[in-house]
XYZ file of C-alpha atoms in Angstrom:
787
model
C -11.859 -2.619 8.446
C -15.321 -1.147 8.437
C -16.041 1.141 11.343
C -19.113 1.551 13.510
C -17.971 4.384 15.758
C -15.422 7.130 16.100
C -15.197 8.318 19.437
C -14.599 11.675 21.193
C -13.616 13.418 18.048
C -14.087 17.115 17.107
C -16.536 17.045 14.038
C -17.019 19.928 11.349
C -20.807 19.896 11.069
C -23.294 22.721 10.013
C -20.405 25.291 9.748
C -19.074 24.669 13.242
C -16.679 22.486 15.069
C -18.381 20.168 17.425
C -15.868 18.812 20.298
C -16.227 15.597 22.192
C -18.576 13.914 19.698
C -19.047 10.334 18.908
C -19.926 9.591 15.210
C -21.907 6.369 14.833
C -21.751 4.604 11.455
C -23.859 1.651 9.929
C -24.215 0.289 6.539
C -21.745 2.759 5.051
C -23.685 6.097 6.395
C -23.438 8.303 9.585
C -26.415 7.349 11.719
C -25.771 9.730 14.641
C -23.710 12.526 15.898
C -23.828 12.238 19.805
C -22.195 13.471 22.692
C -19.154 11.254 23.803
C -20.508 8.157 25.415
C -24.286 9.062 25.009
C -24.867 6.007 22.735
C -23.511 2.453 23.232
C -20.653 1.447 20.823
C -21.013 -1.612 18.520
C -18.461 -3.282 16.139
C -15.193 -1.577 15.210
C -14.257 1.639 17.053
C -11.690 4.195 16.177
C -10.517 6.484 18.936
C -10.879 10.051 17.754
C -9.661 11.999 20.873
C -7.588 14.893 19.733
C -8.461 14.568 16.154
C -10.758 16.597 13.964
C -13.196 14.785 11.589
C -14.548 16.288 8.173
C -16.293 14.798 5.183
C -14.013 13.512 2.496
C -13.318 15.903 -0.504
C -14.324 15.461 -4.182
C -11.721 15.983 -6.750
C -13.836 16.879 -9.715
C -11.132 16.560 -12.296
C -7.939 14.314 -12.875
C -6.108 11.922 -15.421
C -4.957 9.202 -13.491
C -2.488 7.790 -16.128
C -0.329 10.893 -15.691
C 0.885 9.591 -12.498
C 3.465 7.971 -14.614
C 4.457 11.130 -16.329
C 5.362 13.622 -13.483
C 7.481 16.395 -14.886
C 6.564 15.839 -18.513
C 6.577 19.050 -20.533
C 7.973 21.236 -17.778
C 7.986 24.917 -19.080
C 5.769 24.108 -22.111
C 2.622 25.867 -22.945
C -0.658 23.960 -23.307
C -0.658 22.776 -26.724
C 2.988 21.790 -26.797
C 2.509 20.016 -23.479
C -0.532 18.354 -24.819
C 1.717 16.893 -27.676
C 4.249 15.656 -25.289
C 1.712 14.017 -22.979
C 0.046 12.815 -26.225
C 3.205 10.795 -27.159
C 3.052 8.868 -23.876
C -0.727 8.403 -24.047
C -0.160 6.621 -27.588
C 2.110 4.354 -25.795
C -0.211 3.572 -22.928
C -0.583 -0.077 -22.196
C -2.946 -1.792 -19.854
C -0.155 -2.502 -17.331
C 1.054 0.883 -17.309
C -2.592 2.412 -17.088
C -3.262 0.159 -13.979
C 0.022 0.990 -12.234
C -0.515 4.712 -12.704
C -4.189 4.780 -11.708
C -3.685 2.702 -8.636
C -0.887 4.932 -7.561
C -2.876 8.265 -8.352
C -6.078 6.884 -6.480
C -4.058 5.760 -3.479
C -2.343 9.251 -3.482
C -5.503 11.139 -3.730
C -7.000 9.103 -0.751
C -3.992 9.889 1.236
C -4.697 13.631 1.364
C -8.326 13.144 2.144
C -10.072 12.759 -1.361
C -12.740 10.172 -1.062
C -14.422 10.905 -4.496
C -12.588 11.500 -7.746
C -13.682 12.320 -11.300
C -11.422 10.574 -13.745
C -11.397 12.363 -17.245
C -10.059 9.601 -19.365
C -8.247 10.612 -22.624
C -9.886 8.846 -25.638
C -7.952 5.523 -26.348
C -8.615 2.784 -28.814
C -7.837 0.030 -26.344
C -10.800 -1.083 -24.128
C -8.262 -2.974 -22.091
C -6.698 0.362 -21.031
C -9.982 1.668 -19.747
C -10.608 -1.513 -18.117
C -7.289 -1.305 -16.260
C -8.080 2.075 -14.814
C -11.459 0.654 -13.559
C -9.778 -2.130 -11.871
C -7.403 0.039 -10.320
C -10.040 2.363 -9.063
C -11.976 -0.799 -7.515
C -8.667 -2.021 -5.974
C -8.024 1.255 -4.301
C -11.767 1.487 -2.853
C -11.957 5.335 -3.757
C -15.574 6.442 -4.841
C -15.216 7.684 -8.477
C -16.731 8.763 -11.455
C -14.937 7.333 -14.511
C -15.607 9.372 -17.751
C -14.755 7.305 -20.730
C -13.010 9.373 -23.413
C -14.581 10.031 -26.792
C -13.870 12.068 -29.824
C -14.965 12.051 -33.483
C -12.822 14.765 -35.184
C -9.324 13.761 -36.146
C -6.459 16.215 -36.339
C -2.663 15.138 -35.548
C -1.943 18.875 -34.632
C -4.852 18.839 -32.075
C -5.957 22.364 -32.853
C -9.247 21.429 -34.567
C -9.512 17.789 -33.528
C -8.059 15.065 -31.594
C -4.818 12.611 -32.019
C -6.189 10.075 -34.694
C -3.762 7.531 -33.010
C -5.916 7.721 -29.781
C -9.362 7.556 -31.584
C -11.920 4.959 -32.171
C -15.385 5.231 -34.017
C -17.731 7.041 -31.594
C -20.144 4.041 -31.696
C -17.556 1.712 -30.485
C -16.441 3.987 -27.738
C -20.039 4.348 -26.342
C -20.685 0.606 -26.787
C -17.629 0.022 -24.519
C -19.094 2.762 -22.178
C -22.287 0.460 -21.912
C -20.055 -2.487 -20.878
C -18.406 -0.237 -18.163
C -21.749 0.704 -16.835
C -22.927 -2.880 -16.653
C -19.678 -3.876 -14.880
C -19.829 -1.008 -12.338
C -23.465 -1.296 -11.406
C -23.777 -1.321 -7.635
C -20.056 -0.532 -6.955
C -18.374 2.748 -5.667
C -17.541 3.611 -9.406
C -20.046 5.348 -11.548
C -19.561 6.008 -15.317
C -19.637 9.121 -17.330
C -18.332 10.319 -20.687
C -15.265 12.332 -21.356
C -14.800 14.924 -24.189
C -11.111 16.398 -24.544
C -12.555 19.876 -25.599
C -15.190 21.467 -27.969
C -12.929 21.110 -30.831
C -12.765 17.163 -30.723
C -16.623 16.449 -31.388
C -18.558 17.538 -34.629
C -21.924 18.873 -33.999
C -23.195 15.699 -34.979
C -21.084 14.052 -32.391
C -22.215 16.325 -29.856
C -25.801 15.404 -30.385
C -24.917 11.729 -30.220
C -23.038 12.104 -27.006
C -25.630 14.171 -25.221
C -28.482 11.843 -26.253
C -26.480 8.936 -24.970
C -25.629 10.675 -21.695
C -29.078 11.698 -21.104
C -30.807 8.554 -21.886
C -28.434 6.844 -19.195
C -28.366 9.581 -16.703
C -24.485 10.251 -17.033
C -22.488 13.321 -16.608
C -20.165 14.551 -19.337
C -16.859 16.175 -18.511
C -15.348 18.651 -20.953
C -12.451 20.795 -21.133
C -13.357 24.287 -21.840
C -11.485 27.517 -22.400
C -8.337 26.622 -20.444
C -6.592 28.909 -22.759
C -7.832 31.129 -25.540
C -7.351 28.365 -28.162
C -10.722 26.980 -27.773
C -12.350 30.463 -28.575
C -10.096 31.414 -31.618
C -10.114 28.029 -32.958
C -13.936 27.774 -32.996
C -14.158 31.291 -34.311
C -11.844 30.311 -37.265
C -13.603 27.042 -38.158
C -17.270 27.687 -36.869
C -17.587 31.408 -36.864
C -18.513 31.826 -33.234
C -16.662 31.360 -29.913
C -16.428 28.162 -28.024
C -19.331 28.676 -25.764
C -21.670 29.664 -28.453
C -20.440 26.751 -30.687
C -21.482 24.348 -27.926
C -24.821 26.171 -27.322
C -25.648 26.230 -30.914
C -24.887 22.308 -31.067
C -27.140 21.817 -27.981
C -24.245 20.750 -25.812
C -24.809 22.724 -22.715
C -27.090 21.278 -20.142
C -27.355 20.357 -16.410
C -25.015 17.227 -16.386
C -22.083 18.929 -18.191
C -18.936 19.543 -16.213
C -16.900 22.373 -17.737
C -13.227 21.962 -16.674
C -10.949 24.959 -16.313
C -13.022 27.919 -17.813
C -9.917 30.202 -17.373
C -10.969 32.409 -20.253
C -14.910 32.379 -19.469
C -16.102 35.889 -19.988
C -19.069 37.313 -18.357
C -21.430 36.384 -21.198
C -20.080 32.815 -21.194
C -20.753 32.594 -17.438
C -24.356 33.710 -17.945
C -24.737 31.121 -20.629
C -23.287 28.179 -18.852
C -25.448 29.257 -15.739
C -28.649 29.470 -17.661
C -28.109 25.825 -18.920
C -27.186 24.637 -15.454
C -23.524 23.707 -16.429
C -21.162 23.049 -13.498
C -17.482 24.066 -13.449
C -14.143 22.337 -12.275
C -11.598 24.891 -10.884
C -8.050 23.434 -11.324
C -5.739 26.236 -9.915
C -2.534 24.411 -9.706
C -2.350 23.051 -13.369
C -3.465 26.433 -14.671
C -0.569 27.911 -12.815
C 1.911 25.281 -13.894
C 1.072 25.564 -17.494
C 0.612 29.309 -17.413
C -2.840 29.195 -18.508
C -4.298 31.959 -16.166
C -6.478 32.108 -13.301
C -10.219 31.107 -13.570
C -12.629 33.862 -12.448
C -14.147 31.862 -9.574
C -15.670 34.548 -7.599
C -17.524 35.782 -10.703
C -18.747 32.289 -11.522
C -20.098 31.908 -8.056
C -21.882 35.343 -8.384
C -23.318 34.224 -11.836
C -24.954 31.160 -9.953
C -22.617 28.695 -11.377
C -21.907 25.343 -9.323
C -18.008 25.203 -8.925
C -15.961 22.195 -7.541
C -12.370 21.811 -7.080
C -10.143 19.969 -9.202
C -6.570 18.786 -8.920
C -5.948 17.749 -12.500
C -3.505 14.888 -13.714
C 0.017 14.582 -12.276
C 1.628 15.736 -15.509
C 0.534 19.220 -14.820
C 0.252 19.494 -11.042
C 2.374 17.242 -10.322
C 0.636 15.543 -7.362
C -2.809 14.387 -6.435
C -2.784 16.443 -3.145
C -6.356 18.044 -2.875
C -5.414 19.985 0.365
C -2.791 21.537 -1.609
C -5.106 22.497 -4.403
C -7.574 23.684 -1.533
C -4.979 26.086 -0.160
C -3.573 27.328 -3.577
C -7.022 27.701 -4.849
C -8.076 30.267 -2.283
C -4.499 32.122 -2.151
C -4.503 32.450 -6.074
C -8.015 34.154 -6.156
C -6.883 36.515 -3.112
C -3.785 37.541 -5.090
C -5.754 38.068 -8.199
C -8.294 40.021 -6.665
C -6.041 41.680 -3.785
C -8.391 40.638 -1.253
C -7.146 38.644 1.886
C -10.682 37.686 2.980
C -11.744 36.083 -0.356
C -12.681 32.333 -0.151
C -11.918 31.449 3.305
C -12.133 28.019 4.973
C -16.005 27.747 4.836
C -16.405 28.590 1.257
C -13.225 26.786 0.008
C -14.300 23.655 1.922
C -17.965 23.629 0.705
C -16.633 23.946 -2.908
C -14.138 21.064 -2.273
C -16.600 19.045 -0.623
C -19.640 19.266 -2.870
C -19.531 22.265 -5.200
C -20.198 20.340 -8.223
C -21.838 17.267 -6.881
C -25.259 18.107 -8.388
C -23.926 18.075 -11.853
C -21.976 14.850 -11.458
C -24.884 12.933 -9.851
C -23.331 12.242 -6.692
C -24.574 12.794 -3.280
C -24.703 16.597 -2.381
C -23.079 18.324 0.370
C -24.136 22.108 0.348
C -22.020 23.202 3.468
C -19.174 20.802 3.369
C -19.990 19.295 6.869
C -20.592 16.099 8.294
C -24.261 15.216 8.790
C -26.599 12.299 9.751
C -27.708 10.244 6.814
C -24.638 11.079 4.672
C -22.362 8.509 3.154
C -19.523 7.680 5.786
C -16.807 9.118 3.533
C -14.774 10.780 6.112
C -11.346 12.030 6.992
C -9.618 12.225 10.345
C -6.957 14.826 10.814
C -4.483 14.866 13.574
C -2.796 18.193 13.539
C -0.263 17.092 16.218
C 1.172 14.722 13.674
C 2.972 17.543 12.483
C 4.390 20.353 14.654
C 4.381 22.754 11.577
C 0.617 22.884 12.018
C 0.772 23.703 15.823
C -0.728 25.450 17.756
C -4.368 25.078 16.636
C -6.141 28.236 17.126
C -8.957 27.538 14.418
C -9.126 24.094 12.832
C -10.631 25.508 9.700
C -7.779 28.008 9.353
C -5.293 25.160 10.033
C -6.847 23.041 7.511
C -6.810 25.720 4.779
C -3.337 27.182 5.483
C -0.914 24.457 6.640
C -2.559 20.992 6.870
C -1.782 18.280 4.251
C -1.403 14.544 3.723
C 0.843 14.249 6.607
C -1.978 15.213 8.907
C -4.373 12.668 7.549
C -4.599 9.975 10.247
C -7.529 7.930 8.571
C -9.687 8.055 5.530
C -12.876 6.153 5.250
C -15.024 5.418 2.330
C -18.475 4.105 2.988
C -17.211 3.420 6.719
C -14.175 1.333 5.322
C -10.951 2.465 6.423
C -8.652 2.744 3.382
C -5.897 4.859 4.563
C -4.390 4.533 8.081
C -1.370 6.624 9.347
C -0.457 7.654 5.650
C -0.498 4.147 4.347
C -3.246 2.629 2.025
C -4.310 -0.407 3.508
C -5.082 -2.284 0.359
C -2.159 -1.186 -1.809
C 1.146 -1.036 -0.146
C 3.703 1.796 -0.993
C 6.233 -0.499 -2.178
C 3.812 -2.210 -4.554
C 2.730 1.232 -5.879
C 6.374 2.283 -6.361
C 7.295 -0.921 -8.069
C 4.248 -0.463 -10.534
C 5.391 2.885 -11.482
C 8.676 1.524 -12.149
C 7.542 0.334 -15.631
C 7.251 3.997 -16.762
C 10.401 4.437 -18.268
C 10.750 7.826 -19.920
C 10.001 7.826 -23.477
C 11.516 10.961 -24.997
C 12.677 14.222 -23.896
C 9.796 16.736 -24.313
C 10.373 19.105 -27.226
C 11.231 22.541 -26.016
C 9.425 24.229 -29.195
C 5.955 23.389 -30.498
C 5.885 20.840 -33.252
C 5.179 22.097 -36.770
C 1.703 22.618 -37.746
C 0.285 20.325 -40.222
C 0.474 17.091 -38.195
C 4.196 16.537 -37.875
C 4.905 14.417 -34.841
C 8.098 13.378 -33.010
C 10.056 10.342 -33.671
C 9.635 7.948 -30.887
C 11.940 4.977 -29.821
C 10.566 1.756 -28.374
C 9.919 1.666 -24.676
C 12.101 -0.437 -22.757
C 10.603 -2.252 -19.861
C 12.534 -2.182 -16.363
C 15.180 -4.786 -16.693
C 15.288 -7.530 -14.085
C 17.794 -10.263 -13.489
C 16.143 -13.630 -13.955
C 18.330 -15.858 -11.949
C 16.172 -18.937 -13.000
C 17.379 -18.633 -16.620
C 20.971 -18.638 -15.641
C 20.342 -21.763 -13.712
C 18.392 -23.350 -16.602
C 21.303 -23.112 -18.966
C 23.353 -25.536 -16.872
C 20.697 -28.334 -16.858
C 21.085 -29.881 -20.269
C 23.040 -32.873 -19.460
C 21.610 -36.504 -18.955
C 22.533 -36.622 -15.277
C 21.500 -39.811 -13.303
C 18.437 -41.259 -11.975
C 17.673 -41.866 -8.368
C 14.588 -43.393 -6.540
C 15.623 -41.870 -3.163
C 12.989 -39.136 -3.444
C 9.244 -39.453 -2.504
C 6.720 -37.748 -4.605
C 4.129 -37.298 -1.813
C 0.298 -37.576 -2.644
C -1.795 -35.108 -0.534
C -5.271 -36.169 -0.197
C -7.917 -33.310 -0.534
C -11.020 -35.115 0.897
C -13.162 -32.724 3.004
C -11.079 -29.803 2.126
C -12.853 -27.238 4.125
C -12.874 -28.955 7.426
C -9.316 -30.616 6.884
C -7.631 -27.319 5.573
C -5.178 -26.762 8.282
C -4.132 -30.476 8.141
C -3.884 -30.249 4.219
C -1.813 -26.972 4.398
C 0.872 -28.551 6.682
C 1.151 -31.595 4.325
C 1.294 -29.376 1.068
C 3.840 -27.023 2.775
C 5.981 -29.889 3.822
C 5.846 -31.400 0.270
C 6.438 -28.090 -1.404
C 9.337 -27.044 0.742
C 10.995 -30.399 0.485
C 10.945 -31.141 -3.204
C 8.605 -28.832 -4.828
C 6.660 -31.431 -6.382
C 3.535 -33.224 -5.069
C 0.511 -35.226 -6.326
C -2.995 -34.557 -5.562
C -5.725 -37.226 -4.887
C -9.505 -36.800 -4.322
C -9.054 -33.496 -5.852
C -12.719 -32.924 -6.893
C -12.329 -32.929 -10.854
C -14.344 -35.928 -11.811
C -12.577 -38.505 -14.066
C -15.032 -38.162 -16.816
C -14.291 -34.439 -17.057
C -10.726 -35.160 -17.417
C -11.183 -37.969 -19.936
C -13.412 -35.538 -22.052
C -10.502 -33.031 -21.941
C -8.036 -35.662 -23.180
C -10.427 -36.468 -25.966
C -10.754 -32.915 -27.167
C -7.063 -32.428 -26.918
C -6.535 -35.522 -29.069
C -9.101 -34.461 -31.524
C -7.534 -31.171 -31.986
C -4.114 -32.418 -32.586
C -5.503 -34.942 -35.069
C -6.756 -32.115 -37.362
C -4.887 -31.423 -40.573
C -1.926 -29.175 -40.189
C -3.323 -26.409 -42.226
C -6.584 -26.320 -39.972
C -4.326 -26.029 -36.768
C -2.222 -23.352 -38.410
C -5.463 -21.051 -38.640
C -5.243 -21.101 -34.793
C -1.629 -20.323 -34.465
C 0.044 -19.098 -31.378
C -0.154 -15.367 -30.602
C 3.347 -14.403 -29.697
C 3.669 -13.103 -26.139
C -0.108 -13.911 -25.322
C 0.282 -17.740 -24.665
C -2.901 -18.424 -26.817
C -3.076 -20.734 -29.770
C -1.317 -23.721 -31.461
C 2.477 -24.136 -31.912
C 4.641 -26.841 -32.904
C 8.296 -27.285 -32.023
C 8.878 -23.734 -31.410
C 9.816 -23.995 -27.693
C 13.582 -23.966 -27.298
C 14.740 -24.486 -23.621
C 17.805 -22.470 -22.448
C 19.012 -25.938 -21.089
C 19.405 -27.666 -24.279
C 19.108 -25.256 -27.191
C 17.009 -27.475 -29.361
C 13.132 -27.524 -29.976
C 10.907 -29.668 -27.636
C 9.521 -32.522 -29.476
C 5.891 -31.650 -29.209
C 2.983 -29.372 -30.189
C 0.786 -27.664 -27.863
C -2.581 -25.760 -27.903
C -2.686 -22.823 -25.363
C -5.774 -21.284 -23.837
C -5.574 -17.926 -22.108
C -9.023 -16.442 -21.795
C -8.590 -12.779 -22.827
C -6.659 -13.460 -26.026
C -8.665 -16.325 -27.755
C -10.360 -14.321 -30.342
C -10.182 -16.306 -33.668
C -8.342 -19.139 -32.112
C -11.189 -21.590 -31.325
C -11.562 -24.471 -33.761
C -15.279 -24.739 -33.286
C -15.951 -25.014 -36.919
C -13.862 -28.299 -36.908
C -14.838 -29.361 -33.340
C -18.364 -28.368 -32.129
C -18.645 -27.697 -28.458
C -14.858 -27.544 -27.999
C -14.694 -24.008 -26.697
C -17.386 -24.537 -24.141
C -15.836 -27.802 -22.785
C -12.226 -26.559 -22.642
C -13.220 -23.316 -20.795
C -15.363 -25.282 -18.393
C -12.249 -27.604 -17.657
C -10.031 -24.524 -17.252
C -12.287 -22.987 -14.661
C -12.097 -26.235 -12.714
C -8.466 -26.251 -12.809
C -8.328 -22.716 -11.781
C -10.764 -23.312 -8.696
C -8.552 -26.286 -7.583
C -5.470 -24.269 -8.123
C -6.765 -21.355 -5.867
C -7.624 -23.903 -3.169
C -4.093 -25.131 -3.144
C -2.511 -21.682 -3.339
C -4.923 -20.518 -0.400
C -3.117 -22.932 1.765
C 0.159 -21.544 0.727
C -1.146 -17.914 1.471
C -2.123 -18.972 4.964
C 1.460 -20.300 5.716
C 2.941 -16.912 4.173
C 0.724 -14.765 6.290
C -1.084 -13.157 3.196
C -4.728 -12.234 3.343
C -7.724 -14.299 2.340
C -8.219 -14.468 -1.267
C -4.938 -12.957 -1.849
C -4.018 -15.405 -4.930
C -7.615 -15.578 -6.040
C -7.675 -11.853 -6.481
C -4.276 -12.145 -8.340
C -5.652 -14.707 -10.781
C -8.955 -13.098 -11.812
C -10.510 -14.789 -14.600
C -12.887 -11.841 -15.281
C -10.096 -9.339 -15.819
C -8.626 -8.614 -19.047
C -5.208 -8.945 -17.434
C -5.750 -12.473 -16.700
C -2.913 -14.723 -18.066
C -3.331 -18.087 -16.372
C -2.962 -20.774 -19.225
C -4.481 -24.090 -19.931
C -2.120 -26.024 -22.258
C -2.860 -29.196 -24.159
C 0.255 -31.081 -25.060
C 1.076 -33.838 -27.780
C 4.638 -35.275 -27.682
C 5.243 -36.878 -31.090
C 5.600 -40.832 -31.397
C 9.174 -41.637 -32.080
C 9.748 -44.157 -34.826
C 11.096 -47.633 -33.663
C 14.236 -47.324 -35.716
C 15.029 -43.797 -34.955
C 18.357 -42.887 -33.133
C 17.606 -39.961 -30.794
C 20.512 -37.565 -30.326
C 21.615 -36.754 -26.927
C 20.603 -33.213 -26.936
C 16.995 -33.968 -28.017
C 14.175 -34.203 -25.582
C 10.496 -34.377 -25.500
C 10.857 -31.441 -23.318
C 14.284 -30.038 -22.121
C 14.982 -29.381 -18.346
C 13.295 -26.151 -17.205
C 11.287 -24.717 -14.372
C 7.730 -23.355 -14.969
C 7.089 -19.661 -15.078
C 4.087 -19.436 -12.995
C 2.880 -19.793 -9.256
C 1.499 -23.343 -9.469
C 1.089 -26.026 -12.377
C -1.519 -28.826 -12.250
C -0.321 -31.606 -14.672
C -2.764 -34.255 -15.949
C -1.119 -37.347 -17.382
C -2.424 -40.529 -18.846
C -1.634 -44.070 -17.344
C 1.401 -45.672 -19.310
C 2.628 -42.230 -20.779
C 5.663 -41.854 -18.872
C 8.852 -39.596 -19.218
C 8.455 -37.008 -16.755
C 11.384 -36.499 -14.346
C 12.079 -33.966 -11.558
C 15.277 -32.633 -9.889
C 14.762 -30.160 -6.941
C 16.310 -26.932 -7.632
C 18.360 -26.936 -4.349
C 20.118 -30.220 -5.790
C 20.387 -29.020 -9.316
C 24.234 -29.110 -9.344
C 24.040 -32.847 -8.753
C 21.626 -33.377 -11.472
C 19.922 -36.400 -9.983
C 16.691 -37.186 -11.544
C 13.451 -38.993 -10.213
C 10.690 -40.375 -12.300
C 7.153 -39.369 -11.735
C 4.924 -42.031 -12.682
C 1.669 -41.127 -14.420
C -1.829 -42.164 -13.110
C -5.135 -41.133 -14.315
C -6.538 -40.482 -11.059
C -3.844 -38.220 -9.857
C -2.743 -34.511 -10.619
C 0.895 -33.927 -10.349
C 1.706 -30.320 -9.173
C 4.759 -28.160 -8.843
C 5.747 -24.811 -7.584
C 6.744 -22.248 -10.195
C 9.116 -19.398 -10.270
C 6.587 -16.779 -9.615
C 5.752 -18.396 -6.358
C 9.228 -18.912 -5.499
C 9.886 -15.066 -5.703
C 6.716 -14.187 -4.102
C 7.745 -16.489 -1.112
C 11.227 -15.011 -0.953
C 12.598 -18.488 -1.958
C 10.630 -20.285 0.916
C 8.825 -22.436 -1.721
C 11.305 -23.475 -4.031
C 10.595 -24.185 -7.849
C 12.452 -27.054 -9.300
C 13.732 -28.441 -12.613
C 11.708 -31.165 -14.502
C 11.909 -32.495 -18.055
C 10.312 -35.088 -20.265
C 12.825 -37.562 -21.509
C 12.753 -39.268 -24.955
C 12.062 -42.607 -25.045
C 14.859 -45.058 -24.759
C 15.502 -48.225 -26.907
C 13.300 -50.394 -24.787
C 10.677 -47.701 -24.037
C 7.130 -47.385 -25.607
C 7.692 -44.864 -28.443
C 4.283 -43.915 -29.039
C 2.603 -40.554 -28.719
C 2.423 -38.870 -25.387
C -0.369 -36.637 -24.235
C -0.887 -34.540 -21.264
C -2.647 -31.351 -20.057
C -1.125 -28.561 -17.977
C -2.822 -25.671 -16.149
C -0.392 -22.825 -15.329
C -1.660 -20.291 -12.471
C 0.067 -17.328 -13.629
C -0.632 -14.075 -11.878
C -2.625 -11.279 -13.909
C -0.381 -9.055 -16.044
C -0.703 -6.012 -13.685
C 0.017 -7.749 -10.454
C 3.231 -6.876 -8.773
C 5.346 -9.843 -7.691
C 7.032 -8.875 -4.488
C 8.041 -10.912 -1.393
C 7.483 -9.545 2.154
C 11.180 -9.621 2.706
C 12.145 -7.936 -0.670
C 14.714 -10.663 -1.526
C 13.876 -10.008 -5.325
C 13.291 -6.590 -7.186
C 9.529 -6.231 -7.562
C 8.382 -6.977 -11.059
C 4.953 -7.081 -12.745
C 3.740 -10.427 -13.706
C 3.496 -9.095 -17.439
C 7.179 -8.017 -17.479
C 8.054 -11.357 -15.788
C 6.157 -13.575 -18.175
C 7.488 -11.818 -21.226
C 10.874 -12.120 -20.488
C 10.430 -15.894 -19.747
C 8.593 -16.357 -23.084
C 11.145 -14.603 -24.888
C 13.926 -16.803 -23.668
C 11.943 -19.989 -24.257
C 10.509 -19.682 -27.744
C 12.103 -19.374 -30.976
C 11.642 -16.244 -33.016
């Protein structure tokens, strides 16, 4: 929901609290601060009476992936802690990265952070960085995503970075360009992240600065968190860390130096002279025993200082109000001065102290003003009696408020948090995503030996889930009997937009009755389907050695396989070969050298199938009470997590004199893994039979006659779980030809709408435990393909 007015609220503006104020918004900005009722209201209104409105705060430093690492390395010093976290970073997958980043971003918003700076560790997988970006976009938070880079390797991490996490600098920067292009015009800006001065060679520093300046990007750098930077730079370069950076030309006005606990007077003057900004991270510095950053001296030296929360492996929350309070108290304790860094100073620091360096909208006094972005936080102190009475709202915010007092958080006028809950990312979904972070190892209590020794690691085990579908499938291997009593309904999609309500009812009735239905007048032209079958037949006609060059990638549903699928129902291979297309994983699998134009045509056909599948799924979403575009967002072809699959199938011809064993089928009885399957068949190439899951024990099968003009559809197990069993999947099989049947080859094409890997499948009633689509699909593939 995007607001137009917040009424009758007490607003912090110009260093004062203004009661009885209406805050008017338009186009994502504050357009007026007016006395209550002075201007007319338009659009969505939020009643603010009794509340206190402030700008959102800027977290100048975090590591989002560490939301999956809370408690890691407790009691360890910085270098040992870094090794413990590094072991987890080396195991990072896109699914884990997304789950942790989404949870961390939502947690940050919940305490009033509306902009965060994500300092990503270097990682060789672009998909990991892409997953973090997607999480930021899904959360709606404003962000500066700094892509990690390093060009000096050292397993000990004393004079370089973990080589397992590195990639060539030019590749990392090329991927940063891709991120810039992808985020243009969004709430996410891109920057560059450098682990510390020890991880870049002087040549690398020159390359990174030139790259950043050419594109107008900020660079985030850990600096002097402990004495390690200084002593190591002196050992290897003959000068301290600040001088090392200055000598390499790596100090300028778009550099954000993070921590600076050991920054002395000369270093402060040097950074100030070059316009460098500083990120103050009091809680992580306390947790790791690093020390206390000299913030008052930094401010006196003219440095721009912002507030940072740091990652959840060293804090261990993303609560910026906690950092605000402890950041002030820590300085007071260090300087024995109770009046140091009061609310006005700390809030200005947290709302905009380093914004100039980051290239984001400045807010020098930390107040709400006309023209600023509508990144706002509404506090209601009466939500927590521990904040009452309110004598001074600023003092309350600094000394005892927290996420529990945050009633609403807006970014660009859009309400992202209401009453403590993220409106896009429900808490249950975030918790389910974090369940995939099973502990890797117990962090070592002593530092690893110098010289590069690393801890012995065990394989990560994903959260175990019980897949009831597989248990049922093992009981479906018998021949059963045939029945003609069931109707396979045909649903006409003509004039879909105007008839959607009527079509929805027809689809729901067919799906809930048998789980199978057929589509007519579906919008995919017959010639397009014919061309797809011609491409499939041409591929399967290629020599075996040619097809083998495009062999199936295990676990990725991409490429060619032959007789490798073994159904739990029968225990013998399906008598077929297939070629599977899953967009993100097709590198090296296209046979364009043998079949010119094949890739372009097949991808176009896959896109048509996805569009049709999303139209059908949108009808089910309406009946399930899910928001518009729910399934389309869960099946995003532009995402590296996309795993919907187009599958071309060739069932082998059976010799006329062959005797087929009873347990050999063209495809054994099974349910599909996905949300929805679209199946294209050819006239006269029959064999498909269905048995509704609710009637599975009787094993009565109904033939589905093929026709060129119709698409046969069935509900898959994913959608059954998502709907809490309201939409049942069902069993189907392709029988082998009998003595009097046509024994020639059979071709079909199936499109499987499978939710993206990082999407959590969780029904509204919680009938099944939450599971990511990646975990779900991996378990199903493991149970269905021969090793």
